[in-house]
Coordinates of C-alpha atoms and ligand atoms in Angstrom, one line a residue:
X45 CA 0.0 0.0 0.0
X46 CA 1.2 3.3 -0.7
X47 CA 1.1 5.0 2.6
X48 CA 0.5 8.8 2.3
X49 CA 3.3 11.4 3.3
X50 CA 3.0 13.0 6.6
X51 CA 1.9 16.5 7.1
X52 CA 1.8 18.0 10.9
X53 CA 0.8 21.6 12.0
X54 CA 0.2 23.6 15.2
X55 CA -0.5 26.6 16.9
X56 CA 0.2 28.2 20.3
X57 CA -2.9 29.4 22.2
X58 CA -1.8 32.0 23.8
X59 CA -4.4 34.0 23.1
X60 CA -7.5 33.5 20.6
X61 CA -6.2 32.8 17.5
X62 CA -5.9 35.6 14.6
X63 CA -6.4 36.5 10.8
X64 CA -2.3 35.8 10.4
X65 CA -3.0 32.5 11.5
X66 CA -5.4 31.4 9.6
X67 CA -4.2 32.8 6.4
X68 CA -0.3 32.0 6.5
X69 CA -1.3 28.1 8.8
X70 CA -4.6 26.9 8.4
X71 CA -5.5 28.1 5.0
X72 CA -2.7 25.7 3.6
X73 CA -3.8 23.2 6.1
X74 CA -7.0 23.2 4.5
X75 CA -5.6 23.2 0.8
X76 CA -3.5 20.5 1.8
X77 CA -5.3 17.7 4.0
X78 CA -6.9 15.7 1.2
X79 CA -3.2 15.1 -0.2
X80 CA -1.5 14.2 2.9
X81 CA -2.3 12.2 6.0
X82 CA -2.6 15.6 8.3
X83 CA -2.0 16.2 12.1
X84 CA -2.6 19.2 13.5
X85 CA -2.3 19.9 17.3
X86 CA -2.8 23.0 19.6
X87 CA 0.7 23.2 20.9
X88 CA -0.1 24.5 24.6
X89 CA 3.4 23.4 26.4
X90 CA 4.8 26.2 23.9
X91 CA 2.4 28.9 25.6
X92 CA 4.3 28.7 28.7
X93 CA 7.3 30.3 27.4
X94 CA 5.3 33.8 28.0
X95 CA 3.5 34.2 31.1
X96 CA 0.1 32.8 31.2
X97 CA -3.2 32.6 32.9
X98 CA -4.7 29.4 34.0
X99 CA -8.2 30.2 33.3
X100 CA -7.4 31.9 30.0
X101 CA -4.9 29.3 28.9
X102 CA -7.6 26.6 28.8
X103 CA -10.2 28.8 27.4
X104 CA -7.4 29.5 24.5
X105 CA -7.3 26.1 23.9
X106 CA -10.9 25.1 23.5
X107 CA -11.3 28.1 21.5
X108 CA -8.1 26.7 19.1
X109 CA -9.8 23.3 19.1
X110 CA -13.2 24.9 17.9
X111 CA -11.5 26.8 15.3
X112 CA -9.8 24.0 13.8
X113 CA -13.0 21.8 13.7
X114 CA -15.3 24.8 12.4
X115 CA -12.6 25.7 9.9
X116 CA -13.3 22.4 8.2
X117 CA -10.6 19.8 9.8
X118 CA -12.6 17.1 10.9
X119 CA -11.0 14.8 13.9
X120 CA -12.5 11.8 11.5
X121 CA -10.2 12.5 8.6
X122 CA -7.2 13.9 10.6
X123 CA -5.5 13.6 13.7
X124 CA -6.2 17.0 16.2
X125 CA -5.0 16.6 19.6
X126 CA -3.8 18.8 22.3
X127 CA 0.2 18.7 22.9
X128 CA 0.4 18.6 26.8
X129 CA -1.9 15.5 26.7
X130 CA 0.5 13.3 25.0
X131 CA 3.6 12.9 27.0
X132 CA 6.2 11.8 24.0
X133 CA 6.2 15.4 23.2
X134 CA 8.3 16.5 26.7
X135 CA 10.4 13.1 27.3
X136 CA 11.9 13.4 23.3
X137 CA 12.0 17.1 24.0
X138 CA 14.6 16.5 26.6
X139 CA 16.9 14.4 24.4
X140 CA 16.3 16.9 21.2
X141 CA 17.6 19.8 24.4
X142 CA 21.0 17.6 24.5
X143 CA 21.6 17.3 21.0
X144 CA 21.2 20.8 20.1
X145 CA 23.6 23.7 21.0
X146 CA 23.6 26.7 22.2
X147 CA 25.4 28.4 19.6
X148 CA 22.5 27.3 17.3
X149 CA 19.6 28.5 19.6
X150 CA 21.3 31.5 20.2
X151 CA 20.9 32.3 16.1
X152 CA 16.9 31.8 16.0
X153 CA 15.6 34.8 15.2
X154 CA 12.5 34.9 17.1
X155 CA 14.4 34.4 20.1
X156 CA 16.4 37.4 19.9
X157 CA 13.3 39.4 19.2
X158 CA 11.2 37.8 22.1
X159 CA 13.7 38.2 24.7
X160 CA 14.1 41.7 24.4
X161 CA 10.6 42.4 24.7
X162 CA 10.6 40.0 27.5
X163 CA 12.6 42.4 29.8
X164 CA 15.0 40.5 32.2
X165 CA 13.3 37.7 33.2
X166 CA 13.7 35.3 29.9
X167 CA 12.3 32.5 30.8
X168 CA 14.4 29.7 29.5
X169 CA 12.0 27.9 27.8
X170 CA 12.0 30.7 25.4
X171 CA 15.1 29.7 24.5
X172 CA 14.5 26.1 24.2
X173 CA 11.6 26.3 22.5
X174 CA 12.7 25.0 18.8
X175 CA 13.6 22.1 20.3
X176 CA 10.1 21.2 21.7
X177 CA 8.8 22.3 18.1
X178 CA 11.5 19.6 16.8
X179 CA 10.0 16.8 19.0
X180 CA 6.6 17.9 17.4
X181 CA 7.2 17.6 14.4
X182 CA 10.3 14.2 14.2
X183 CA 7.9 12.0 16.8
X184 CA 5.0 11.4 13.3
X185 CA 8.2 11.3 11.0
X186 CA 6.4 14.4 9.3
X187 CA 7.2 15.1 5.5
X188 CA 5.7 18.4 5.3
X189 CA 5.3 21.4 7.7
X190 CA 2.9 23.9 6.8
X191 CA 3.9 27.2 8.6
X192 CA 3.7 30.8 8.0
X193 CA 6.9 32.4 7.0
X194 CA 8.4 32.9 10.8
X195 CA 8.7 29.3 11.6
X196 CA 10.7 28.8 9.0
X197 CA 14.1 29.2 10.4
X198 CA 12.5 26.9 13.2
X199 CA 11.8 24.1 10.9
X200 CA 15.8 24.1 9.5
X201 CA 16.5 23.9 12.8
X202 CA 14.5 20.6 13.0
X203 CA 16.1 19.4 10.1
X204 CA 19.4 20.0 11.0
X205 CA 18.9 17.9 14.4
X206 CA 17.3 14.9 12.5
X207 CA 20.3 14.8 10.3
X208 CA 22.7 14.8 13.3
X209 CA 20.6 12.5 14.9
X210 CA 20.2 10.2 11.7
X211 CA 24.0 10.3 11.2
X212 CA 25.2 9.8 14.8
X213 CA 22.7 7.0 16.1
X214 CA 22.0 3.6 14.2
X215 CA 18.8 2.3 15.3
X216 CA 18.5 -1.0 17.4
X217 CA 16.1 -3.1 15.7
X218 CA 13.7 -5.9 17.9
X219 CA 12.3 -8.7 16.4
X220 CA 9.3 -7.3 14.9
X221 CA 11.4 -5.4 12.4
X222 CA 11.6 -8.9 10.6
X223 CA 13.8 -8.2 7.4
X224 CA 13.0 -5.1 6.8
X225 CA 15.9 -2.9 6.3
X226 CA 17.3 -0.9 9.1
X227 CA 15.4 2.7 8.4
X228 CA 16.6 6.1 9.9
X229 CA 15.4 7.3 13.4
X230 CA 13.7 10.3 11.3
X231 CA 12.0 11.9 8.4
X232 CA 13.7 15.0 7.3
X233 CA 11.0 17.6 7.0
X234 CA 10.1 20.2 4.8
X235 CA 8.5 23.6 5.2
X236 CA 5.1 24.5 3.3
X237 CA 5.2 28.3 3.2
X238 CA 2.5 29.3 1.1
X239 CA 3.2 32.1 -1.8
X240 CA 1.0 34.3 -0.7
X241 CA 0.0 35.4 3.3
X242 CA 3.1 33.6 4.8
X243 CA 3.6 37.0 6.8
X244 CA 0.7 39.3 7.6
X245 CA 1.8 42.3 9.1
X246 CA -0.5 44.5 12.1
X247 CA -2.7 46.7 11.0
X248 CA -1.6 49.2 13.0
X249 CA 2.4 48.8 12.6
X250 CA 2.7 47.8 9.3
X251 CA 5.8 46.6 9.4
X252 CA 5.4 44.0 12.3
X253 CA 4.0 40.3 11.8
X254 CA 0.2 40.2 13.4
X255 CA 1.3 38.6 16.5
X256 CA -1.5 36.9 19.2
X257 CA -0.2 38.3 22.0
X258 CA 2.6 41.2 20.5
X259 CA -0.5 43.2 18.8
X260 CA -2.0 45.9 20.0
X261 CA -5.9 45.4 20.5
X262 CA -6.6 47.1 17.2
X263 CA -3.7 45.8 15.1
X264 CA -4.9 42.2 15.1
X265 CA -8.1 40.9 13.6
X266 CA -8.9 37.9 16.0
X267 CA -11.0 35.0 14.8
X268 CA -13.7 35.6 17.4
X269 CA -14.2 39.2 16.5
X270 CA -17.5 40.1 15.7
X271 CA -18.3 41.6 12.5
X272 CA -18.4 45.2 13.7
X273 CA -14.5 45.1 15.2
X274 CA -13.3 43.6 12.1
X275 CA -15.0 46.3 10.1
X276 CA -13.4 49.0 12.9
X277 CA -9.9 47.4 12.8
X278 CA -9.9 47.1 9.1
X279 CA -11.6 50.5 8.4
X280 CA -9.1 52.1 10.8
X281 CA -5.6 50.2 9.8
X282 CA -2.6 52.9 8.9
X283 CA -2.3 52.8 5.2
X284 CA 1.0 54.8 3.9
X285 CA 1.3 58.6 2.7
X286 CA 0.4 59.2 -0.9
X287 CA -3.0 58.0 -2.6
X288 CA -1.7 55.7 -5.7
X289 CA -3.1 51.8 -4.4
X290 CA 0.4 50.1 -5.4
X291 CA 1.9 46.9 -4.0
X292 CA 5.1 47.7 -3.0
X293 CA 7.5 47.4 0.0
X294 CA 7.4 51.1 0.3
X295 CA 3.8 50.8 0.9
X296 CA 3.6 48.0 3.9
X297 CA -0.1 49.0 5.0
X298 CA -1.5 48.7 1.5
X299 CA 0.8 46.1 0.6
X300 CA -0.7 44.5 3.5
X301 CA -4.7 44.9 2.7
X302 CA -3.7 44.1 -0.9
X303 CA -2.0 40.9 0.3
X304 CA -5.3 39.9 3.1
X305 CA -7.7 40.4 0.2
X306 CA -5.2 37.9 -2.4
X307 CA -5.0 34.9 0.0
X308 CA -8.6 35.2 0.6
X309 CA -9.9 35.4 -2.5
X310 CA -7.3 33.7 -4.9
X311 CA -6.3 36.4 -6.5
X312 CA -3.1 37.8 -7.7
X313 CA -1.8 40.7 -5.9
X314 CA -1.4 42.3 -9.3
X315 CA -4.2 42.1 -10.8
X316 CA -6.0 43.4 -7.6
X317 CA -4.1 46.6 -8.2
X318 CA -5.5 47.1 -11.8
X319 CA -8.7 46.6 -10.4
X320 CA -8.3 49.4 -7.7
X321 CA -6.8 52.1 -10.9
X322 CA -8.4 55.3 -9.5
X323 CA -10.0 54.3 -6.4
X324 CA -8.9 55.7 -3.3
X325 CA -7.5 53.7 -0.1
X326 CA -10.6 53.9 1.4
X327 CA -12.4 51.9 -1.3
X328 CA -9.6 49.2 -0.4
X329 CA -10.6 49.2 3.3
X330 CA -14.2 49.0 2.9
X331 CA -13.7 45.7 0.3
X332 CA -11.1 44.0 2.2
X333 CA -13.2 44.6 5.4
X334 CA -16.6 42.7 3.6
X335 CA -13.9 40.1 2.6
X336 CA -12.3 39.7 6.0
X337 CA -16.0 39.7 7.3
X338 CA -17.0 36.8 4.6
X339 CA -14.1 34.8 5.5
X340 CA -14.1 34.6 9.6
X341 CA -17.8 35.0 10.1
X342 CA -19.0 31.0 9.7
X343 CA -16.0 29.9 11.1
X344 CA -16.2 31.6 14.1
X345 CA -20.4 30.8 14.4
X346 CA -19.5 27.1 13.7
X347 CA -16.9 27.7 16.6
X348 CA -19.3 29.5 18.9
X349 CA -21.6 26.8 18.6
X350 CA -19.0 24.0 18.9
X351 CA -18.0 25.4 22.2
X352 CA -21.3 25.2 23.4
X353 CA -20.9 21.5 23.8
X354 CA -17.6 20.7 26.0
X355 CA -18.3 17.0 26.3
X356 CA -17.9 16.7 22.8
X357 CA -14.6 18.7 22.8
X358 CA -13.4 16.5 25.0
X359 CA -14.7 13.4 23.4
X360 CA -12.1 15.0 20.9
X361 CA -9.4 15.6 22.7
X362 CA -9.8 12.3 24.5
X363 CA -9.4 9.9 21.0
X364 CA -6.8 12.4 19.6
X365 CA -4.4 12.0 22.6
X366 CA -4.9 8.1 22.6
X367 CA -4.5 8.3 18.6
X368 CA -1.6 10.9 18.7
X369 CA 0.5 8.7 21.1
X370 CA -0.3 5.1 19.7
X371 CA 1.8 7.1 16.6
X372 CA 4.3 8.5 18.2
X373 CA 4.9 6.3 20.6
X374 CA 7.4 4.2 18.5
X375 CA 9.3 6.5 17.2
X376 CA 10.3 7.6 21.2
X377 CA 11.1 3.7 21.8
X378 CA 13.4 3.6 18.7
X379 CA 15.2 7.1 20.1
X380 CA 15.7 5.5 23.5
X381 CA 16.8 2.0 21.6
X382 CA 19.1 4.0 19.7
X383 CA 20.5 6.2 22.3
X384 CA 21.4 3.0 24.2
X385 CA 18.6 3.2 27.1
X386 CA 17.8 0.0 28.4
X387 CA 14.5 -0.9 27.4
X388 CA 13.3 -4.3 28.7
X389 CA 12.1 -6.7 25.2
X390 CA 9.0 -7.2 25.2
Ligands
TYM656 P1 2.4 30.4 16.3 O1 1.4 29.9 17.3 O2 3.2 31.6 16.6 O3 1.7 30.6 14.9 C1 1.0 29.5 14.3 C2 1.1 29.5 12.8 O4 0.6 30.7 12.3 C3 1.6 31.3 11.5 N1 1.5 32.8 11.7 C4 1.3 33.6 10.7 N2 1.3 33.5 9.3 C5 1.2 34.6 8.6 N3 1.1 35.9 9.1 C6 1.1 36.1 10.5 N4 1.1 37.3 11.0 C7 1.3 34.9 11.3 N5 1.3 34.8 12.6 C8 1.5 33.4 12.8 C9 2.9 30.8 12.0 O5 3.9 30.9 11.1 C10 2.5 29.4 12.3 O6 2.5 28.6 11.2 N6 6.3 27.3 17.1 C11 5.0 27.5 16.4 C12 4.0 26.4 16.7 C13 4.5 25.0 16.6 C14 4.6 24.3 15.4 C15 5.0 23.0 15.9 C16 4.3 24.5 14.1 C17 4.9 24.3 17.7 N7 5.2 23.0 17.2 C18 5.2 21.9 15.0 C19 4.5 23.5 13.2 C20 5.0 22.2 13.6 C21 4.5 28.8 16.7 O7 4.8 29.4 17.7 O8 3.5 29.2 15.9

């Protein structure tokens, strides 16, 4: 049988999740599930690494689960689980800690930018993050990651770990490998950054990314706006001096609307230009606005209405933790095999 290749997926919830997220992660997601065999998790134990609150935490994470099932992925024809509920995530976690270095944490990018925001209490786990996001994503043997363009650097990261790990440990094989041929301890993975929408920027500060929790309450469309906010935010978002509706770098606010309205409609950026010859930038808001509107509002009803019911969120979360460590449970064994732990044959 030809099994299908892999493709794996998460999101922090450490706050409700935004427009950025659905259009640079779970619009691929979508685009991409019937081709692959898809996993997709709400990645809490990577929330800690800024300060959190309990209450809000879990309501974050319901609300991510929602979203994900109302956006279309249904837990029948995928695997959705929450991370902290399957434990292979933190033990290979620790081992993924010891083979990276320093020297390579200390080049991640988001890092350097998170820790000087984060004043002088860095928690560590900010640092050791990508290594967490490296057990994600090597415990399913992934093929393909689908991530908006600021994971990307996180993803190499991963790949350059499963090649030292590939090169440096020879798996230990029990009897139930038969005569199969010995194969590596992981999948190398690849990015999926989509062409369009892998970075959108605050509607406010044009030239940030949209962040959850970095935005300011009116530079971030969130996913459980109502209609009227997203019409505010996106009526009120800092467009760039001049009048001429171009998309260029030297106009990041339009660039940015122009940009929304392509990945939500299909439409190249270009030709969205033409289409706006002579029209003002307030013709631009008002459209992308109605689009923005078009786009979030059944998700986030179906979500609304999905939350209603807790029993059958957890019903969810229940099967996708047993499922989600059945799978990755034997990747884990073959790392400790490998790694020389003693594991007692079975
Ligand atoms: P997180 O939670 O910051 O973001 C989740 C996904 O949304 C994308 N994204 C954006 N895309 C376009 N424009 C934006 N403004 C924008 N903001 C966020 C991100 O690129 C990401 O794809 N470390 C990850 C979560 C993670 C993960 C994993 C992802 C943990 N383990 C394993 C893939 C595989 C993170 O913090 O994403």
């Amino acid at each position: 049988m030809n099994r299908k290749a892999v493709m794996l997926s998460g999101i922090k919830p450490t706050n409700f999740l935004t427009l950025g997220n659905s259009i640079g992660a779970i619009k691929s997601w979508l685009n991409l599930f019937e081709t692959y065999d898809p996993i997709f998790m709400v990645v809490d134990l990577h929330s800690l690494t800024v300060p959190q609150d309990p209450e809000k935490l879990r309501e974050a994470t319901y609300r991510s689960l929602a979203v994900y099932v109302a956006a279309g992925l249904d837990p029948k024809r995928c695997l959705l689980f929450v991370q902290s509920q399957v434990p292979e995530h933190a033990q290979l976690s620790w081992i993924m800690n010891c083979m990276a270095t320093m020297g390579e944490l200390n080049r991640m990018t988001q890092f350097k930018d998170k820790s000087e925001r984060a004043g002088s209490h860095i928690p560590a786990g900010l640092f050791t993050y990508p290594v967490l996001m490296a057990a994600d994503i090597l415990l399913y043997q992934a093929n393909w990651v689908p991530v908006g363009a600021d994971q990307k650097q996180h993803i190499e990261l991963t790949r350059d770990l499963a090649i030292r790990m590939n090169n440096r440990f020879t798996p230990q094989e029990g009897p139930e490998a038969g005569a199969t041929p010995k194969k590596p301890l992981f999948t190398i993975p690849e990015p999926y950054i989509p062409p369009v929408g892998a970075r959108i920027m605050d509607l406010q500060e044009p030239t940030n990314k949209m962040g959850k929790s970095d935005s300011s309450e009116n530079g971030a469309v969130y996913l459980f706006d109502s209609d009227k906010d997203i019409e505010r935010k996106l009526k009120r978002a800092v467009t760039d001096s001049g009048t001429e509706i171009a998309f260029s770098d030297d106009k990041p606010g339009i660039q940015n609307l122009l940009t929304i309205q392509a990945a939500l409609t299909g439409k190249k950026p270009q030709d969205l230009v033409a289409a706006y010859a002579g029209k003002q930038y307030g013709h631009l808001k008002v459209d992308t606005a109605e689009i923005v509107v078009q786009a979030i509002r059944p998700v986030r009803d179906e979500a609304e209405r999905l939350l209603k019911d807790r029993g059958e969120l957890d019903r969810i979360l229940a099967e996708g933790a047993r499922r989600a460590s059945e799978r990755a449970a034997p990747t884990l064994r073959r790392v400790y095999d490998a790694l020389g732990f003693a594991l007692p044959r079975a």
